[in-house]
CSV table of C-alpha atoms and ligand atoms in Angstrom, one decimal:
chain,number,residue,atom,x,y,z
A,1,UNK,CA,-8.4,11.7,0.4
A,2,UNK,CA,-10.3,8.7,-0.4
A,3,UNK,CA,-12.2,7.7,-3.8
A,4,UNK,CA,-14.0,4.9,-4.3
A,5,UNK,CA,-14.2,3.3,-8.0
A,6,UNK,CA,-17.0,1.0,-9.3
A,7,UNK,CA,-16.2,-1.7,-11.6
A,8,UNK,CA,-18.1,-3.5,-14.4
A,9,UNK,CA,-19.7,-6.6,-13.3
A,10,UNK,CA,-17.2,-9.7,-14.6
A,11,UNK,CA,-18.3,-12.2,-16.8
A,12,UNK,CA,-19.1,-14.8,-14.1
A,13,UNK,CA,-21.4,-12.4,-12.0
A,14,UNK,CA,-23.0,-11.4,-15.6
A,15,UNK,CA,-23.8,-15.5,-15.3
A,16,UNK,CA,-24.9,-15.7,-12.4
A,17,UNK,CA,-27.5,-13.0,-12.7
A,18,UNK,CA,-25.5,-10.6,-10.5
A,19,UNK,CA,-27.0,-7.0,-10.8
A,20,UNK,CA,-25.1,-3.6,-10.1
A,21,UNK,CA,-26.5,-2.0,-7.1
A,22,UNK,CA,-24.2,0.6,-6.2
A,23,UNK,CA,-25.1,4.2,-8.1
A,24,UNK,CA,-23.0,7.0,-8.1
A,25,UNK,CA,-24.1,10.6,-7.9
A,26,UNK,CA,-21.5,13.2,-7.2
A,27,UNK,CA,-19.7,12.7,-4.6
A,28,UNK,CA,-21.7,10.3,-3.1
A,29,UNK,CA,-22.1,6.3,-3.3
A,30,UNK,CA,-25.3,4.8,-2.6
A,31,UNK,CA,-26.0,1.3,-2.1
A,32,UNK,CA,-29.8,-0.1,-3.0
A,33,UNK,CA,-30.8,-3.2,-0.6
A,34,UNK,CA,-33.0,-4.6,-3.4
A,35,UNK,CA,-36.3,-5.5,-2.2
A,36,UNK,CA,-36.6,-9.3,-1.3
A,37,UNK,CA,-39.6,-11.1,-1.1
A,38,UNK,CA,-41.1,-11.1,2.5
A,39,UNK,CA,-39.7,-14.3,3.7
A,40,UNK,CA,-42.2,-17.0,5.9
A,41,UNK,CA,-39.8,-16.9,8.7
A,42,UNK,CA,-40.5,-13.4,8.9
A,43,UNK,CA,-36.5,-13.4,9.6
A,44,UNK,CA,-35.2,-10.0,7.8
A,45,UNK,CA,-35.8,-7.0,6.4
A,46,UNK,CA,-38.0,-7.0,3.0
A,47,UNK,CA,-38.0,-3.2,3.0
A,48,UNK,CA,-35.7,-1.6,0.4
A,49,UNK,CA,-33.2,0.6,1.7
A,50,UNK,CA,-30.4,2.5,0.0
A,51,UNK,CA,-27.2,3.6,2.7
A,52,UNK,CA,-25.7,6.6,1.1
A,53,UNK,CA,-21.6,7.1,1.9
A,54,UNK,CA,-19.8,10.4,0.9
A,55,UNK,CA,-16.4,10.2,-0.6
A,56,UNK,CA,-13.8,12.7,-2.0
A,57,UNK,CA,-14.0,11.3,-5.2
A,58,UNK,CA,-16.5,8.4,-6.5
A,59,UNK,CA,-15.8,6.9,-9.9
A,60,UNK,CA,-17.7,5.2,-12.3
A,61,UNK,CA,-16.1,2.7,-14.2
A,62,UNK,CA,-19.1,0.2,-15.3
A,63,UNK,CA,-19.9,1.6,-18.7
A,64,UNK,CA,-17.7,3.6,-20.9
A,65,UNK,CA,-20.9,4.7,-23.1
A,66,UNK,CA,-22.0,6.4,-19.7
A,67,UNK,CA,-21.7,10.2,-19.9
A,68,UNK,CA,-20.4,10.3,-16.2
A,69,UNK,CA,-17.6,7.3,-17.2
A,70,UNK,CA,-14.6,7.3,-15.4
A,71,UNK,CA,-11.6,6.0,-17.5
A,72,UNK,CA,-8.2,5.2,-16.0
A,73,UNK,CA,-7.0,9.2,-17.5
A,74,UNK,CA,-10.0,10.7,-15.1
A,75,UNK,CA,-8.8,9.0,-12.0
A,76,UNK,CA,-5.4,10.1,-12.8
A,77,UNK,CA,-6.8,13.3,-13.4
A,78,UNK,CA,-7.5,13.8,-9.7
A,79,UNK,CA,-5.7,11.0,-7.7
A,80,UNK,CA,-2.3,11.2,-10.1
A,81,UNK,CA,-1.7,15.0,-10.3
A,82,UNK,CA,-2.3,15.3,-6.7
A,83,UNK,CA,0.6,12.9,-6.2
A,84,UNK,CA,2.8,14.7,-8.6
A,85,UNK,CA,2.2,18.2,-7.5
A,86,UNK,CA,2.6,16.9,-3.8
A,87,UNK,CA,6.3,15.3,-5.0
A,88,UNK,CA,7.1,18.6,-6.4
A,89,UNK,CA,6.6,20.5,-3.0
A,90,UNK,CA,9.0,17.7,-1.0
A,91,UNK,CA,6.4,15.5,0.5
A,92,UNK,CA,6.3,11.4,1.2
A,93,UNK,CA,3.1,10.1,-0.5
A,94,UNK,CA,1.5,7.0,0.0
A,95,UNK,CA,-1.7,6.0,-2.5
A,96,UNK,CA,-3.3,2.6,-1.5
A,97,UNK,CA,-6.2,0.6,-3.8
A,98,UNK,CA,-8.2,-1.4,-1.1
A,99,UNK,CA,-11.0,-3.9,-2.1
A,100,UNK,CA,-11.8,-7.4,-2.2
A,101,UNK,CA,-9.9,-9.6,-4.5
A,102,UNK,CA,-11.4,-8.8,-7.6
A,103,UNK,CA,-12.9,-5.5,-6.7
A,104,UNK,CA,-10.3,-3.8,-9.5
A,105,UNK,CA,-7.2,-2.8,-7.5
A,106,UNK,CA,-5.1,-3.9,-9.8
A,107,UNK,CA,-6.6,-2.7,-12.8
A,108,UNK,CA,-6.8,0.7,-11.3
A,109,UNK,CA,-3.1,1.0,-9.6
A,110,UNK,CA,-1.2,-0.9,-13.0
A,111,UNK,CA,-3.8,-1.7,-15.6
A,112,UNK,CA,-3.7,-3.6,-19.2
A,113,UNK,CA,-1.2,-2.4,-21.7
A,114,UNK,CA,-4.1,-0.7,-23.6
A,115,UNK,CA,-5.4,0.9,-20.7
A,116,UNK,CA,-2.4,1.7,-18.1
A,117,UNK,CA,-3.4,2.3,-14.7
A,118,UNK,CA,-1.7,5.2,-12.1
A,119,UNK,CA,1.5,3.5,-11.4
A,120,UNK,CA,2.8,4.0,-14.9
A,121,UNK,CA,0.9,7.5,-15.1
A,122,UNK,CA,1.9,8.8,-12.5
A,123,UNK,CA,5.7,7.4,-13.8
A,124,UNK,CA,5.4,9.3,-16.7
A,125,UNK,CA,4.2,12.8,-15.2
A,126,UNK,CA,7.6,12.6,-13.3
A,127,UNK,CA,9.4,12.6,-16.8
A,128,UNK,CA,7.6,15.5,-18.4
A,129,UNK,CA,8.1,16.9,-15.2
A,130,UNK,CA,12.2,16.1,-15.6
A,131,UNK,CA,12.1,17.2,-19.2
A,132,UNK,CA,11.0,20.5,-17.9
A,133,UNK,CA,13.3,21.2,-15.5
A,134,UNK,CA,16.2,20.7,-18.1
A,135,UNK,CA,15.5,24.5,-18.8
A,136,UNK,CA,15.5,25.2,-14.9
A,137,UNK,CA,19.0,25.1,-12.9
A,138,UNK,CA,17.4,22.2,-11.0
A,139,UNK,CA,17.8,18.9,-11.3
A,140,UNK,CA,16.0,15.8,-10.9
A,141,UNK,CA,17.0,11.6,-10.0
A,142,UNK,CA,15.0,9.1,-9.6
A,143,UNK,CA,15.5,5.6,-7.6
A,144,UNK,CA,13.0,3.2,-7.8
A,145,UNK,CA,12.4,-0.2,-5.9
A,146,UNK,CA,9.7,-2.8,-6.1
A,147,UNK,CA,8.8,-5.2,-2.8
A,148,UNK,CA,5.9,-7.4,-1.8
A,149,UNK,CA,5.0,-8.2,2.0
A,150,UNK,CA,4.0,-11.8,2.2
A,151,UNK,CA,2.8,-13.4,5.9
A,152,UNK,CA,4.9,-10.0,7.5
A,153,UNK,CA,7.7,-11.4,5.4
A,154,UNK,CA,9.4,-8.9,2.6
A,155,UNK,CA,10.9,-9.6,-0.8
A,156,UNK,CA,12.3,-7.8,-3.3
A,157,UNK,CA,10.5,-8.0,-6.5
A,158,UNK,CA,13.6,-6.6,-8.5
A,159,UNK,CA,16.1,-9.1,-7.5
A,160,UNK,CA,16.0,-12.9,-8.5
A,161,UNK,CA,17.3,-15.0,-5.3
A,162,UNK,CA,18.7,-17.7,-8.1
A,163,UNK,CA,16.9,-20.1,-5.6
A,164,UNK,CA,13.1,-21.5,-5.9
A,165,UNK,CA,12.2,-20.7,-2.4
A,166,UNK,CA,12.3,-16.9,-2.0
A,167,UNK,CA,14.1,-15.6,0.4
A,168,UNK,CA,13.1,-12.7,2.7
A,169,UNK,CA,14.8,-9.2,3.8
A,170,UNK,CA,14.9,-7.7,7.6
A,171,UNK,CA,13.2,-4.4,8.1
A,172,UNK,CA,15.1,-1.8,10.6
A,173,UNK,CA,15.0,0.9,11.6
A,174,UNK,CA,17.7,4.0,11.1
A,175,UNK,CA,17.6,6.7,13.9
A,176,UNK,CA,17.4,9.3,11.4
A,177,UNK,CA,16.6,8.0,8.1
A,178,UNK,CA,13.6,6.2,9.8
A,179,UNK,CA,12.6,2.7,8.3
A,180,UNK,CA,14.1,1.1,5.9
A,181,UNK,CA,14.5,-2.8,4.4
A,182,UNK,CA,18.1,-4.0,4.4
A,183,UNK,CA,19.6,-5.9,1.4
A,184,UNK,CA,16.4,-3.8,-0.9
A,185,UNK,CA,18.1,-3.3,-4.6
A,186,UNK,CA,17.8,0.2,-5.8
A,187,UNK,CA,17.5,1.1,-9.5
A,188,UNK,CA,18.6,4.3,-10.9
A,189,UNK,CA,16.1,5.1,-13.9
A,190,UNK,CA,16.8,8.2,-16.3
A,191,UNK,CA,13.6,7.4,-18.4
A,192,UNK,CA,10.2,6.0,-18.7
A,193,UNK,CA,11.0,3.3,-20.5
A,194,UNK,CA,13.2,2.1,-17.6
A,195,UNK,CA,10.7,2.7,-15.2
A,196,UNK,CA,8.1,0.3,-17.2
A,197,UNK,CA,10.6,-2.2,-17.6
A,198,UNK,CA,11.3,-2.3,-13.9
A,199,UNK,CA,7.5,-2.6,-12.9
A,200,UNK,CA,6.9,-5.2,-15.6
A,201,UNK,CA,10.0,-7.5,-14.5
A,202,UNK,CA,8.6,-6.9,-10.7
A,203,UNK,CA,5.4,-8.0,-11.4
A,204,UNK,CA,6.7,-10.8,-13.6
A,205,UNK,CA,8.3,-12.1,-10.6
A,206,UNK,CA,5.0,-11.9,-8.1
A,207,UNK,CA,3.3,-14.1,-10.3
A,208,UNK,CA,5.8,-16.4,-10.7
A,209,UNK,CA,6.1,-16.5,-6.4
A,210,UNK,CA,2.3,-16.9,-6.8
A,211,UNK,CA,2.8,-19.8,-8.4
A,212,UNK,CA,4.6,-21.8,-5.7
A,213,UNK,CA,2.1,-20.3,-3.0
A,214,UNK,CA,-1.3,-20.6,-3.8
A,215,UNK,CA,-2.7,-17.6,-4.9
A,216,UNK,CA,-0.4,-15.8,-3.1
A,217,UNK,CA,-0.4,-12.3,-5.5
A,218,UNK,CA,-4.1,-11.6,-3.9
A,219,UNK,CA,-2.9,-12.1,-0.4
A,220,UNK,CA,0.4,-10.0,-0.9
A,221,UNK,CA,0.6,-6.3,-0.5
A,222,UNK,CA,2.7,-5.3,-3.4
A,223,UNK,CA,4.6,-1.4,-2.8
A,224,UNK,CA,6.5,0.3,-5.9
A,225,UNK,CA,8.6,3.5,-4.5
A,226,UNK,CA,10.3,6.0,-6.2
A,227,UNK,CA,12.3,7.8,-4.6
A,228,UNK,CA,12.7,11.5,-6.3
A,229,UNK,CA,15.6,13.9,-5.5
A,230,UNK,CA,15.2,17.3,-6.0
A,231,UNK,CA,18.5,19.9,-6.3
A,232,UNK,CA,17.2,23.4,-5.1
A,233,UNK,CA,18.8,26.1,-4.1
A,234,UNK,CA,18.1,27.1,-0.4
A,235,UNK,CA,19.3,30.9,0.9
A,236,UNK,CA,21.3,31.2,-2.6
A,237,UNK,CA,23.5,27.4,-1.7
A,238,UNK,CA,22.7,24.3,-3.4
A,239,UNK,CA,20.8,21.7,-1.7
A,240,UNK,CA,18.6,18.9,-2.0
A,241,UNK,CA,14.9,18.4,-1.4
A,242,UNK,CA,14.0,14.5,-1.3
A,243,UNK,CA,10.6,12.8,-1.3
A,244,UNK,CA,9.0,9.3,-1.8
A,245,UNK,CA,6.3,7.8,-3.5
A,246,UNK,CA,4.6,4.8,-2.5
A,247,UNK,CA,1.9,2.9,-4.6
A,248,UNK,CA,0.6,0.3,-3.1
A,249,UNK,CA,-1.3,-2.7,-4.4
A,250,UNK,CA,-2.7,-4.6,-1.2
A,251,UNK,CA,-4.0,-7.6,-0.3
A,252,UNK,CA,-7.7,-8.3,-1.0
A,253,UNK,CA,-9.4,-7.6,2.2
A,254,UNK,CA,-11.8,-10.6,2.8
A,255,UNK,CA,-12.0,-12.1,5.6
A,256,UNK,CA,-10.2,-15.8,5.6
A,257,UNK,CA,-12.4,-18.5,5.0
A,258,UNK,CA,-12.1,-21.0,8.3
A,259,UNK,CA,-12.3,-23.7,6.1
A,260,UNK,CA,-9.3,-23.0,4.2
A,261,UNK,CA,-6.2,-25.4,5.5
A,262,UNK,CA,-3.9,-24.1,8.1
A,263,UNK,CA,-1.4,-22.3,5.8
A,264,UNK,CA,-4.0,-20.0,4.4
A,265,UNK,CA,-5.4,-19.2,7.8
A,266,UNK,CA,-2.2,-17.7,8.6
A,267,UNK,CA,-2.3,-15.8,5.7
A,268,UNK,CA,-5.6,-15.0,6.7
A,269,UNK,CA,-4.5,-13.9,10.0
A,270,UNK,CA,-1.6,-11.7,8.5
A,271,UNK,CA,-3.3,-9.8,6.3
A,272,UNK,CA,-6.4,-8.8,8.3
A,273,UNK,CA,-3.2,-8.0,11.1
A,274,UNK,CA,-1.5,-5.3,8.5
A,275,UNK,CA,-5.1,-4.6,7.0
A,276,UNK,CA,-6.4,-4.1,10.3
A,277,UNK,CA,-3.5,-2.0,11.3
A,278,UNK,CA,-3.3,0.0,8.4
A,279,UNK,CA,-6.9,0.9,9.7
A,280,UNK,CA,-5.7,2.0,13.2
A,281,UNK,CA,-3.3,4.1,12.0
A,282,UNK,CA,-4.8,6.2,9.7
A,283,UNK,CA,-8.0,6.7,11.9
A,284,UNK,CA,-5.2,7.8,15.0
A,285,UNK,CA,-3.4,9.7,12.4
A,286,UNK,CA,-7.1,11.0,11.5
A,287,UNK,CA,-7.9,11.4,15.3
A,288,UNK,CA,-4.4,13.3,16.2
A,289,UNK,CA,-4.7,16.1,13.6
A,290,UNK,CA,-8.2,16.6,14.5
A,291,UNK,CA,-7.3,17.0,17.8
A,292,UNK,CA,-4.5,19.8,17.3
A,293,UNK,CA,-7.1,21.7,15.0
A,294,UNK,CA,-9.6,21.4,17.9
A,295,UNK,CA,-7.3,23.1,20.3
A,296,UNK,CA,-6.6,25.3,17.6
A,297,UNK,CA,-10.3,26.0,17.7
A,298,UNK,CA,-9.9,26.4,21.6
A,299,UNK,CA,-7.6,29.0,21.1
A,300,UNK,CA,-9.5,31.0,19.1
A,301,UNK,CA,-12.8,30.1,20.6
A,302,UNK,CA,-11.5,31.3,24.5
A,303,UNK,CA,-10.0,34.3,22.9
A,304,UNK,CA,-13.6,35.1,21.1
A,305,UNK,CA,-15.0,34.6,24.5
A,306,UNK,CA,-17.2,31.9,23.4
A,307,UNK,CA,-18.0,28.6,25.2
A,308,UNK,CA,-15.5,26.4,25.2
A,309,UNK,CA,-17.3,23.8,27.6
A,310,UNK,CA,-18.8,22.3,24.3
A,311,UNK,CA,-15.8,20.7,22.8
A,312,UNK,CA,-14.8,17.2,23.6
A,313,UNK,CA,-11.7,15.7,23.3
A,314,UNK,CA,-12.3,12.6,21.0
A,315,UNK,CA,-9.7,10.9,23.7
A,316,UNK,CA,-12.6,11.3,26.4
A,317,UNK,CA,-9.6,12.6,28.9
A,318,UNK,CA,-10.3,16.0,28.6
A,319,UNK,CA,-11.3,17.8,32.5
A,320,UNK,CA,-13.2,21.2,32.8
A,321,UNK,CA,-13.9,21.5,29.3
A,322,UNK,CA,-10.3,21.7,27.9
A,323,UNK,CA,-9.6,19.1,25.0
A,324,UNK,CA,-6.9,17.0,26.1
A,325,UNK,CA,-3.5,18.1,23.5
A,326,UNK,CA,-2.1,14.7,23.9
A,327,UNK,CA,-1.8,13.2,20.9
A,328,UNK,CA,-3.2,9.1,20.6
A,329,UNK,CA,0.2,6.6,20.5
A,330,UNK,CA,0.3,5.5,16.5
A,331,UNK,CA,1.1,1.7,16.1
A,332,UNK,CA,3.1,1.8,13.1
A,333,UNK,CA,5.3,-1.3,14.3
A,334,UNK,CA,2.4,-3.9,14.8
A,335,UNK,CA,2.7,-4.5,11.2
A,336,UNK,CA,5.9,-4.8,8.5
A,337,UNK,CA,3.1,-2.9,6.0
A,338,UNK,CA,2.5,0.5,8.3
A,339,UNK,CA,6.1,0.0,10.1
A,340,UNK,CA,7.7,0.6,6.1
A,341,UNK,CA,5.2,3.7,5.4
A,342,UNK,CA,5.7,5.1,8.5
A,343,UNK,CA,7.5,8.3,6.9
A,344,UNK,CA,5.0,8.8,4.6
B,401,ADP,P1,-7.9,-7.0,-7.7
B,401,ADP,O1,-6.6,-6.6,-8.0
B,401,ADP,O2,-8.6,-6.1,-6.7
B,401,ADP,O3,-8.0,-8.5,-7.2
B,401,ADP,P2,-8.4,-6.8,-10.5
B,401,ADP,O4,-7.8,-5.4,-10.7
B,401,ADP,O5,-7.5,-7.9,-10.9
B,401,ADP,O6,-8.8,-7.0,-9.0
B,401,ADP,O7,-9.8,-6.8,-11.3
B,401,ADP,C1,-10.6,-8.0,-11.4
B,401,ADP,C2,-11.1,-8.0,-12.8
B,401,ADP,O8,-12.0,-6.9,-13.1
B,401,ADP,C3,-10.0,-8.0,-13.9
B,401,ADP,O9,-10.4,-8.9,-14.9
B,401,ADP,C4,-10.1,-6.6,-14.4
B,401,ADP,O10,-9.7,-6.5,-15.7
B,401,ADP,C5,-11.5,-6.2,-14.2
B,401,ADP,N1,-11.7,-4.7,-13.9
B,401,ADP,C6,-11.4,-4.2,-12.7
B,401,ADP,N2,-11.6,-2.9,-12.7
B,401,ADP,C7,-12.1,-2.6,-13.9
B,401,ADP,C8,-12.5,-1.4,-14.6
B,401,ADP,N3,-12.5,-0.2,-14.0
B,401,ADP,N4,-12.9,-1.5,-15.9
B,401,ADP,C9,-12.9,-2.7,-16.5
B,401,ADP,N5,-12.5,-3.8,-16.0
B,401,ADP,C10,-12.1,-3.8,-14.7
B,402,MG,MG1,-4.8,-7.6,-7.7
């Protein structure tokens, strides 16, 4: 699924004359190239033209007079209970806000105090949800821990080092358990209240790190897990069903400025690697699961006697018509961001 939000313009771009140009209709962003007078060069397009993108969701957020308004509560309306009700049934989630620096990332995955975003909504659903199963035989714990990838570099969020320079935890991998970061605390929460204290300490201690490193909270992709253990029975014996939750904050996607000093350039060149990454991997993951459903197709369509000539395999190796089944290689190790979310 993906949903895009627009924001209301800040006070700066208000300044500067900034207009809105995105509108929102449905499902469905448009984008308004507002017209520009024909320049003497001749250079450009003076034309107006509006680009129309389709999303699952599209969220407007500028104006909260605005009958189609989209408060933090709609977003977790659709994006939040689609989390929760996936937990239930066992699954690893993974919800990431992508944008620019100042695009509203933040604001949508944590929010102010008088207007929480999903993180601590999504927390809270997990509670009623624990209250209610009080009644049930089942029971319900909860683990939660709090990192930040900086320059491919991980650090916990929940523990203080005691030194100024932070110090950075190993990813590995387990055979089984799949990967994991070694030396990451784990706190055991039994209520809400827990939980916020936990994300507010975490985030306490990103802006302190981005302090020593310049504006290093924008270039830092900050994932909360909780980790959610479910005792079911299974054929009439107790057992356990367990699943994650990832919400994850990333790093503003611009691209870096060359004239920034060498330091940030290596940010720079970090973040576009995960960012870029991140990319791959969901478009092969994208790719691979269309490409079992189109020899799903292939099936039915040879057994329908239609023409199965006309479907190509989007990995352009596919001979005498068949779509190749071979799945694309996923590179979830080129970056510590995808390598961690690999199992969800
Ligand atoms: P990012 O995390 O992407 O860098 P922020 O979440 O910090 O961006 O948002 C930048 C600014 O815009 C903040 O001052 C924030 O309060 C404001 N903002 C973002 N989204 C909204 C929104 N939906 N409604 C009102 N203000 C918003
Ligand atoms: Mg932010």
């Amino acid at each position: 699924r993906v949903a895009v939000r627009v924001r209301p313009l800040s006070k700066r771009e208000t300044k500067e004359g900034g207009r809105i140009i995105v509108e929102v209709d449905g499902k469905v962003a448009k984008i308004r190239n507002l017209k520009v007078d024909s320049r003497p060069d001749g250079f450009g397009d003076s034309r107006e033209k509006v680009m129309a993108f389709g999303f699952d969701y599209c969220y407007w957020s500028v104006n909260p007079e605005d009958p189609q308004y989209a408060s933090q509560d709609v977003v977790f309306q659709d994006l939040g209970m689609e989390v929760l009700s996936g937990v239930a049934k066992g699954y690893n989630i993974c919800l990431f806000a992508y944008g620019q620096t100042g695009s509203g990332k933040t604001y949508t995955m944590l929010g102010p105090p008088a207007s929480v975003g999903l993180t601590p909504r999504i927390c809270e659903g997990l509670f009623i949800r624990e209250k209610d199963c009080a009644s049930l035989p089942s029971s319900c714990r909860i683990k939660v821990s709090f990192l930040e990838i900086y320059n491919e570099r991980v650090r916990d969020l929940l523990k203080q080092s005691g030194q100024k320079k932070p110090y950075t935890l190993r990813v590995r991998e387990h055979p089984e358990m799949g990967p994991y970061v070694q030396g990451l605390s784990q706190h055991v929460v039994t209520n809400y209240k827990q939980v916020i204290q936990l994300l507010e300490e975490g985030i306490a201690n990103r802006i302190t790190a981005a302090t020593h490193v310049h504006e290093a909270s924008s270039r830092s992709h900050a994932i909360f897990t909780i980790h959610y253990t479910q005792a079911i029975l299974e054929n009439n014996l107790p057992s356990e069903m367990a699943s994650k939750i990832n919400l994850v904050d990333l790093a503003g996607s611009e691209r870096a400025d060359p004239s920034y000093c060498k330091d940030r350039i290596t940010e720079g060149a970090n973040i576009n690697k995960s960012l870029v990454t991140l990319g791959i991997v969901i478009s092969t993951l994208a790719q691979n699961s269309q490409v079992f459903s189109s020899c799903q197709s292939l099936n039915s369509s040879v057994s329908n006697g239609g023409d199965s000539g006309i479907l190509s395999s989007p990995s352009g190796t596919s001979s005498g018509g068949a779509p190749s089944r071979r799945q694309s290689y996923i590179p979830y190790r080129d970056s510590v961001l995808t390598w961690l979310l690999k199992d969800s």
